[in-house]
Short mmCIF file of N, CA and C and ligand atoms in Angstrom, two decimals:
data_model
loop_
_atom_site.label_atom_id
_atom_site.label_comp_id
_atom_site.label_asym_id
_atom_site.label_seq_id
_atom_site.Cartn_x
_atom_site.Cartn_y
_atom_site.Cartn_z
N UNK T 1 4.49 -16.30 6.75
CA UNK T 1 4.38 -14.84 6.83
C UNK T 1 5.70 -14.22 6.37
N UNK T 2 5.64 -13.31 5.44
CA UNK T 2 6.84 -12.62 4.99
C UNK T 2 7.25 -11.59 6.03
N UNK T 3 8.52 -11.21 6.01
CA UNK T 3 8.98 -10.19 6.95
C UNK T 3 9.72 -9.09 6.21
N UNK T 4 9.81 -7.94 6.86
CA UNK T 4 10.49 -6.80 6.25
C UNK T 4 11.92 -6.76 6.78
N UNK T 5 12.86 -6.54 5.87
CA UNK T 5 14.28 -6.47 6.25
C UNK T 5 14.80 -5.07 5.96
N UNK T 6 15.59 -4.55 6.88
CA UNK T 6 16.27 -3.28 6.64
C UNK T 6 17.54 -3.60 5.87
N UNK T 7 17.67 -3.10 4.65
CA UNK T 7 18.82 -3.42 3.81
C UNK T 7 19.95 -2.42 4.01
N UNK T 8 19.64 -1.14 3.98
CA UNK T 8 20.63 -0.12 4.30
C UNK T 8 19.92 1.19 4.52
N UNK T 9 20.60 2.10 5.18
CA UNK T 9 19.99 3.39 5.43
C UNK T 9 21.08 4.43 5.63
N UNK T 10 20.71 5.67 5.48
CA UNK T 10 21.64 6.77 5.67
C UNK T 10 20.91 7.90 6.36
N UNK T 11 21.58 9.05 6.43
CA UNK T 11 20.97 10.19 7.12
C UNK T 11 19.64 10.58 6.48
N UNK T 12 19.57 10.41 5.13
CA UNK T 12 18.41 10.91 4.40
C UNK T 12 17.57 9.82 3.74
N UNK T 13 17.86 8.57 4.05
CA UNK T 13 17.07 7.51 3.40
C UNK T 13 17.06 6.25 4.24
N UNK T 14 16.09 5.42 3.93
CA UNK T 14 16.03 4.07 4.48
C UNK T 14 15.62 3.14 3.35
N UNK T 15 16.23 1.98 3.28
CA UNK T 15 15.95 1.00 2.24
C UNK T 15 15.56 -0.30 2.93
N UNK T 16 14.30 -0.66 2.79
CA UNK T 16 13.81 -1.89 3.39
C UNK T 16 13.18 -2.74 2.29
N UNK T 17 13.00 -4.01 2.56
CA UNK T 17 12.42 -4.89 1.54
C UNK T 17 11.62 -6.01 2.19
N UNK T 18 10.51 -6.35 1.54
CA UNK T 18 9.76 -7.55 1.95
C UNK T 18 10.16 -8.74 1.08
N UNK T 19 11.14 -8.52 0.18
CA UNK T 19 11.61 -9.60 -0.68
C UNK T 19 10.72 -9.80 -1.89
N UNK T 20 10.89 -10.91 -2.53
CA UNK T 20 10.14 -11.20 -3.75
C UNK T 20 8.64 -11.22 -3.46
N UNK T 21 7.87 -10.63 -4.38
CA UNK T 21 6.42 -10.63 -4.19
C UNK T 21 5.79 -11.93 -4.69
N UNK T 22 6.56 -12.70 -5.46
CA UNK T 22 6.08 -14.04 -5.83
C UNK T 22 6.23 -14.90 -4.58
N UNK T 23 5.14 -15.40 -4.08
CA UNK T 23 5.20 -16.20 -2.86
C UNK T 23 5.05 -15.38 -1.60
N UNK T 24 4.84 -14.05 -1.75
CA UNK T 24 4.62 -13.22 -0.57
C UNK T 24 3.31 -13.67 0.09
N UNK T 25 3.33 -13.79 1.42
CA UNK T 25 2.13 -14.23 2.15
C UNK T 25 1.85 -13.31 3.32
N UNK T 26 0.56 -13.13 3.59
CA UNK T 26 0.14 -12.41 4.79
C UNK T 26 0.11 -10.91 4.58
N UNK T 27 0.46 -10.19 5.62
CA UNK T 27 0.40 -8.73 5.62
C UNK T 27 1.67 -8.23 6.30
N UNK T 28 2.29 -7.23 5.72
CA UNK T 28 3.51 -6.71 6.32
C UNK T 28 3.51 -5.19 6.25
N UNK T 29 3.58 -4.54 7.40
CA UNK T 29 3.67 -3.08 7.47
C UNK T 29 5.14 -2.68 7.47
N UNK T 30 5.46 -1.58 6.80
CA UNK T 30 6.88 -1.21 6.68
C UNK T 30 7.22 0.14 7.31
N UNK T 31 6.25 0.85 7.86
CA UNK T 31 6.49 2.19 8.40
C UNK T 31 7.62 2.21 9.44
N UNK T 32 7.57 1.30 10.39
CA UNK T 32 8.56 1.33 11.47
C UNK T 32 9.96 1.02 10.95
N UNK T 33 10.07 0.01 10.08
CA UNK T 33 11.38 -0.36 9.55
C UNK T 33 11.96 0.76 8.69
N UNK T 34 11.10 1.42 7.91
CA UNK T 34 11.58 2.47 7.02
C UNK T 34 11.61 3.84 7.68
N UNK T 35 10.98 3.98 8.83
CA UNK T 35 10.93 5.27 9.50
C UNK T 35 10.05 6.28 8.79
N UNK T 36 9.02 5.81 8.10
CA UNK T 36 8.14 6.71 7.36
C UNK T 36 7.41 7.66 8.30
N UNK T 37 7.31 8.92 7.88
CA UNK T 37 6.65 9.93 8.71
C UNK T 37 5.41 10.52 8.04
N UNK T 38 5.18 10.18 6.77
CA UNK T 38 4.06 10.80 6.07
C UNK T 38 2.96 9.81 5.70
N UNK T 39 3.25 8.54 5.81
CA UNK T 39 2.27 7.55 5.40
C UNK T 39 2.65 6.20 6.00
N UNK T 40 1.73 5.28 5.96
CA UNK T 40 1.99 3.90 6.35
C UNK T 40 1.79 3.05 5.10
N UNK T 41 2.80 2.28 4.76
CA UNK T 41 2.73 1.39 3.60
C UNK T 41 2.70 -0.04 4.09
N UNK T 42 1.81 -0.82 3.53
CA UNK T 42 1.80 -2.25 3.84
C UNK T 42 1.68 -3.05 2.56
N UNK T 43 2.26 -4.24 2.58
CA UNK T 43 2.08 -5.22 1.52
C UNK T 43 1.10 -6.25 2.03
N UNK T 44 0.22 -6.71 1.18
CA UNK T 44 -0.74 -7.74 1.57
C UNK T 44 -0.89 -8.77 0.47
N UNK T 45 -1.27 -9.96 0.85
CA UNK T 45 -1.53 -11.02 -0.12
C UNK T 45 -2.73 -11.82 0.34
N UNK T 46 -3.62 -12.10 -0.59
CA UNK T 46 -4.78 -12.93 -0.30
C UNK T 46 -4.75 -14.15 -1.21
N UNK T 47 -4.84 -15.36 -0.64
CA UNK T 47 -4.92 -16.56 -1.48
C UNK T 47 -6.25 -16.61 -2.23
N UNK T 48 -6.31 -17.42 -3.26
CA UNK T 48 -7.52 -17.58 -4.07
C UNK T 48 -8.72 -17.88 -3.17
N UNK T 49 -9.80 -17.12 -3.39
CA UNK T 49 -11.04 -17.36 -2.65
C UNK T 49 -11.12 -16.70 -1.29
N UNK T 50 -10.06 -16.04 -0.86
CA UNK T 50 -10.04 -15.46 0.50
C UNK T 50 -10.28 -13.95 0.47
N UNK T 51 -10.91 -13.49 1.54
CA UNK T 51 -11.02 -12.05 1.76
C UNK T 51 -10.38 -11.73 3.10
N UNK T 52 -10.16 -10.44 3.34
CA UNK T 52 -9.68 -10.03 4.67
C UNK T 52 -10.78 -10.44 5.66
N UNK T 53 -10.41 -10.99 6.80
CA UNK T 53 -11.43 -11.57 7.70
C UNK T 53 -12.31 -10.55 8.42
N UNK T 54 -12.18 -9.27 8.10
CA UNK T 54 -13.01 -8.25 8.76
C UNK T 54 -13.10 -7.02 7.86
N UNK T 55 -14.17 -6.26 8.03
CA UNK T 55 -14.25 -4.93 7.42
C UNK T 55 -13.60 -3.96 8.40
N UNK T 56 -13.05 -2.87 7.88
CA UNK T 56 -12.56 -1.84 8.78
C UNK T 56 -12.74 -0.47 8.15
N UNK T 57 -12.62 0.54 9.00
CA UNK T 57 -12.81 1.93 8.60
C UNK T 57 -11.69 2.75 9.23
N UNK T 58 -11.34 3.87 8.60
CA UNK T 58 -10.32 4.75 9.17
C UNK T 58 -10.93 6.10 9.51
N UNK T 59 -10.47 6.67 10.62
CA UNK T 59 -11.00 7.96 11.08
C UNK T 59 -10.36 9.13 10.37
N UNK T 60 -9.02 9.08 10.17
CA UNK T 60 -8.32 10.24 9.61
C UNK T 60 -7.57 9.94 8.32
N UNK T 61 -7.27 8.66 8.08
CA UNK T 61 -6.42 8.32 6.94
C UNK T 61 -7.22 7.80 5.75
N UNK T 62 -6.89 8.36 4.58
CA UNK T 62 -7.35 7.81 3.32
C UNK T 62 -6.47 6.60 3.02
N UNK T 63 -7.01 5.61 2.36
CA UNK T 63 -6.19 4.46 1.95
C UNK T 63 -6.18 4.36 0.43
N UNK T 64 -5.02 4.00 -0.10
CA UNK T 64 -4.87 3.77 -1.53
C UNK T 64 -4.34 2.37 -1.73
N UNK T 65 -5.17 1.52 -2.32
CA UNK T 65 -4.80 0.13 -2.58
C UNK T 65 -4.30 0.04 -4.02
N UNK T 66 -3.15 -0.58 -4.20
CA UNK T 66 -2.57 -0.76 -5.53
C UNK T 66 -2.45 -2.26 -5.75
N UNK T 67 -3.18 -2.78 -6.72
CA UNK T 67 -3.18 -4.23 -6.96
C UNK T 67 -2.00 -4.56 -7.87
N UNK T 68 -1.09 -5.40 -7.37
CA UNK T 68 0.13 -5.73 -8.11
C UNK T 68 -0.01 -7.00 -8.94
N UNK T 69 -0.81 -7.93 -8.47
CA UNK T 69 -1.04 -9.17 -9.24
C UNK T 69 -2.35 -9.78 -8.78
N UNK T 70 -2.89 -10.65 -9.63
CA UNK T 70 -4.15 -11.29 -9.30
C UNK T 70 -5.34 -10.38 -9.58
N UNK T 71 -6.50 -10.83 -9.16
CA UNK T 71 -7.74 -10.10 -9.41
C UNK T 71 -8.75 -10.47 -8.33
N UNK T 72 -9.76 -9.62 -8.21
CA UNK T 72 -10.77 -9.91 -7.20
C UNK T 72 -11.87 -8.89 -7.17
N UNK T 73 -12.50 -8.80 -6.02
CA UNK T 73 -13.59 -7.86 -5.81
C UNK T 73 -13.25 -6.97 -4.62
N UNK T 74 -13.71 -5.73 -4.71
CA UNK T 74 -13.47 -4.75 -3.66
C UNK T 74 -14.84 -4.23 -3.22
N UNK T 75 -15.03 -4.09 -1.91
CA UNK T 75 -16.28 -3.56 -1.40
C UNK T 75 -16.02 -2.33 -0.55
N UNK T 76 -16.75 -1.25 -0.84
CA UNK T 76 -16.73 -0.03 -0.03
C UNK T 76 -18.18 0.24 0.37
N UNK T 77 -18.47 0.14 1.65
CA UNK T 77 -19.85 0.19 2.15
C UNK T 77 -20.69 -0.79 1.33
N UNK T 78 -21.71 -0.34 0.62
CA UNK T 78 -22.57 -1.26 -0.14
C UNK T 78 -22.18 -1.41 -1.60
N UNK T 79 -21.07 -0.80 -2.02
CA UNK T 79 -20.64 -0.88 -3.42
C UNK T 79 -19.60 -1.97 -3.60
N UNK T 80 -19.80 -2.84 -4.60
CA UNK T 80 -18.85 -3.91 -4.92
C UNK T 80 -18.42 -3.75 -6.38
N UNK T 81 -17.11 -3.86 -6.63
CA UNK T 81 -16.61 -3.74 -8.00
C UNK T 81 -15.39 -4.63 -8.19
N UNK T 82 -15.12 -4.93 -9.47
CA UNK T 82 -14.00 -5.79 -9.82
C UNK T 82 -12.70 -4.99 -9.80
N UNK T 83 -11.64 -5.63 -9.33
CA UNK T 83 -10.30 -5.03 -9.37
C UNK T 83 -9.33 -6.07 -9.93
N UNK T 84 -8.21 -5.60 -10.45
CA UNK T 84 -7.22 -6.51 -11.03
C UNK T 84 -5.87 -5.82 -11.05
N UNK T 85 -4.85 -6.59 -11.38
CA UNK T 85 -3.50 -6.06 -11.50
C UNK T 85 -3.53 -4.70 -12.19
N UNK T 86 -2.91 -3.72 -11.59
CA UNK T 86 -2.90 -2.37 -12.15
C UNK T 86 -3.94 -1.45 -11.56
N UNK T 87 -4.92 -2.00 -10.85
CA UNK T 87 -5.96 -1.16 -10.24
C UNK T 87 -5.40 -0.34 -9.09
N UNK T 88 -5.87 0.89 -8.96
CA UNK T 88 -5.60 1.73 -7.80
C UNK T 88 -6.96 2.15 -7.24
N UNK T 89 -7.18 1.86 -5.98
CA UNK T 89 -8.47 2.15 -5.35
C UNK T 89 -8.24 3.10 -4.18
N UNK T 90 -8.77 4.31 -4.28
CA UNK T 90 -8.69 5.25 -3.16
C UNK T 90 -9.94 5.10 -2.32
N UNK T 91 -9.78 4.96 -1.02
CA UNK T 91 -10.92 4.81 -0.11
C UNK T 91 -10.85 5.92 0.92
N UNK T 92 -11.91 6.67 1.03
CA UNK T 92 -11.97 7.82 1.93
C UNK T 92 -12.14 7.37 3.38
N UNK T 93 -12.12 8.32 4.28
CA UNK T 93 -12.32 8.03 5.70
C UNK T 93 -13.78 7.67 5.97
N UNK T 94 -13.99 7.06 7.12
CA UNK T 94 -15.33 6.80 7.64
C UNK T 94 -16.21 5.99 6.70
N UNK T 95 -15.67 4.90 6.19
CA UNK T 95 -16.47 3.95 5.43
C UNK T 95 -15.81 2.58 5.57
N UNK T 96 -16.60 1.55 5.35
CA UNK T 96 -16.11 0.19 5.54
C UNK T 96 -15.55 -0.35 4.23
N UNK T 97 -14.44 -1.09 4.33
CA UNK T 97 -13.83 -1.63 3.12
C UNK T 97 -13.32 -3.05 3.36
N UNK T 98 -13.31 -3.81 2.24
CA UNK T 98 -12.74 -5.16 2.25
C UNK T 98 -12.44 -5.54 0.81
N UNK T 99 -11.59 -6.55 0.63
CA UNK T 99 -11.29 -7.05 -0.68
C UNK T 99 -11.16 -8.56 -0.63
N UNK T 100 -11.43 -9.17 -1.80
CA UNK T 100 -11.42 -10.63 -1.90
C UNK T 100 -10.69 -11.03 -3.17
N UNK T 101 -9.88 -12.06 -3.08
CA UNK T 101 -9.18 -12.60 -4.25
C UNK T 101 -10.08 -13.62 -4.93
N UNK T 102 -10.34 -13.41 -6.23
CA UNK T 102 -11.16 -14.37 -6.97
C UNK T 102 -10.36 -15.03 -8.10
N UNK T 103 -9.09 -14.67 -8.23
CA UNK T 103 -8.26 -15.28 -9.28
C UNK T 103 -7.61 -16.55 -8.73
N UNK T 104 -7.11 -17.38 -9.63
CA UNK T 104 -6.39 -18.58 -9.21
C UNK T 104 -5.10 -18.19 -8.48
N UNK T 105 -4.40 -17.20 -9.02
CA UNK T 105 -3.17 -16.74 -8.37
C UNK T 105 -3.52 -15.82 -7.21
N UNK T 106 -2.67 -15.74 -6.20
CA UNK T 106 -2.94 -14.84 -5.08
C UNK T 106 -3.05 -13.39 -5.55
N UNK T 107 -3.82 -12.61 -4.83
CA UNK T 107 -3.87 -11.18 -5.11
C UNK T 107 -2.89 -10.50 -4.17
N UNK T 108 -1.87 -9.87 -4.75
CA UNK T 108 -0.86 -9.16 -3.98
C UNK T 108 -1.09 -7.66 -4.19
N UNK T 109 -1.06 -6.92 -3.10
CA UNK T 109 -1.36 -5.50 -3.19
C UNK T 109 -0.55 -4.70 -2.18
N UNK T 110 -0.45 -3.42 -2.46
CA UNK T 110 0.15 -2.46 -1.53
C UNK T 110 -0.98 -1.56 -1.05
N UNK T 111 -0.97 -1.23 0.22
CA UNK T 111 -1.91 -0.23 0.74
C UNK T 111 -1.10 0.92 1.34
N UNK T 112 -1.39 2.13 0.91
CA UNK T 112 -0.73 3.33 1.43
C UNK T 112 -1.78 4.16 2.19
N UNK T 113 -1.54 4.32 3.47
CA UNK T 113 -2.41 5.15 4.31
C UNK T 113 -1.76 6.50 4.49
N UNK T 114 -2.51 7.56 4.26
CA UNK T 114 -2.01 8.91 4.52
C UNK T 114 -3.18 9.77 4.96
N UNK T 115 -2.87 10.81 5.70
CA UNK T 115 -3.92 11.66 6.25
C UNK T 115 -4.73 12.29 5.12
N UNK T 116 -6.02 12.08 5.16
CA UNK T 116 -6.91 12.59 4.12
C UNK T 116 -6.78 14.11 4.02
N UNK T 117 -6.61 14.60 2.80
CA UNK T 117 -6.53 16.04 2.58
C UNK T 117 -5.18 16.66 2.88
N UNK T 118 -4.15 15.82 3.16
CA UNK T 118 -2.86 16.37 3.59
C UNK T 118 -1.93 16.71 2.43
N UNK T 119 -2.24 16.26 1.22
CA UNK T 119 -1.31 16.46 0.10
C UNK T 119 -1.35 17.92 -0.35
N UNK T 120 -0.20 18.59 -0.26
CA UNK T 120 -0.11 19.97 -0.71
C UNK T 120 0.51 19.99 -2.08
N UNK T 121 1.77 20.41 -2.16
CA UNK T 121 2.47 20.35 -3.43
C UNK T 121 2.81 18.92 -3.77
N UNK T 122 2.98 18.61 -5.04
CA UNK T 122 3.36 17.27 -5.46
C UNK T 122 3.99 17.36 -6.84
N UNK T 123 4.79 16.36 -7.18
CA UNK T 123 5.51 16.29 -8.45
C UNK T 123 6.16 17.64 -8.74
N UNK T 124 5.76 18.31 -9.81
CA UNK T 124 6.50 19.52 -10.19
C UNK T 124 6.17 20.74 -9.35
N UNK T 125 5.10 20.70 -8.57
CA UNK T 125 4.86 21.84 -7.67
C UNK T 125 5.62 21.69 -6.37
N UNK T 126 6.20 20.49 -6.12
CA UNK T 126 6.99 20.28 -4.90
C UNK T 126 8.45 19.99 -5.23
N UNK T 127 8.72 19.39 -6.37
CA UNK T 127 10.08 18.98 -6.73
C UNK T 127 10.83 20.10 -7.42
N UNK T 128 12.16 20.03 -7.34
CA UNK T 128 13.00 20.93 -8.13
C UNK T 128 14.19 20.13 -8.64
N UNK T 129 14.61 20.43 -9.86
CA UNK T 129 15.77 19.78 -10.46
C UNK T 129 17.02 20.30 -9.75
N UNK T 130 17.91 19.40 -9.33
CA UNK T 130 19.11 19.82 -8.60
C UNK T 130 20.36 19.39 -9.36
N UNK T 131 21.47 20.04 -9.03
CA UNK T 131 22.77 19.69 -9.62
C UNK T 131 23.46 18.72 -8.70
N UNK T 132 23.73 17.52 -9.18
CA UNK T 132 24.38 16.49 -8.36
C UNK T 132 25.19 15.59 -9.29
N UNK T 133 26.38 15.28 -8.89
CA UNK T 133 27.19 14.37 -9.69
C UNK T 133 26.51 13.01 -9.74
N UNK T 134 26.34 12.47 -10.95
CA UNK T 134 25.67 11.18 -11.13
C UNK T 134 26.67 10.06 -10.84
N UNK T 135 26.44 9.31 -9.78
CA UNK T 135 27.34 8.22 -9.39
C UNK T 135 26.79 6.85 -9.81
N UNK T 136 25.73 6.85 -10.58
CA UNK T 136 25.08 5.56 -10.91
C UNK T 136 25.75 4.88 -12.08
ZN1 LIG Z 1 -6.81 0.20 6.70
#
């Protein structure tokens, strides 16, 4: 099982890591380590031929699955479809979901849970360009 490490943090940021995704195993939630207040992010990995051992549903949170490597099948209620590296799957509240790895390589993915309907401004409607000395 991989673990999340707090690498550094400041008044306005937290930097945590689950380490290399090659060889990542199991499921790791990062909200507590990172102090996230708007969403829950988890990393997951499924070995070839495996699915999550249960279906589940969320009452208030939408989930967004981002497939980072591997390929497989995704089921939402009675709908089944193929997913692969690069896929983003949004799943609404109050429905059952599961995924299965069908590739030889493990399927590694990120899941971001956030309150359904909570996104207000985003990108250019929320961001503003600021003046800051570039220290990079
Ligand atoms: Zn979930």
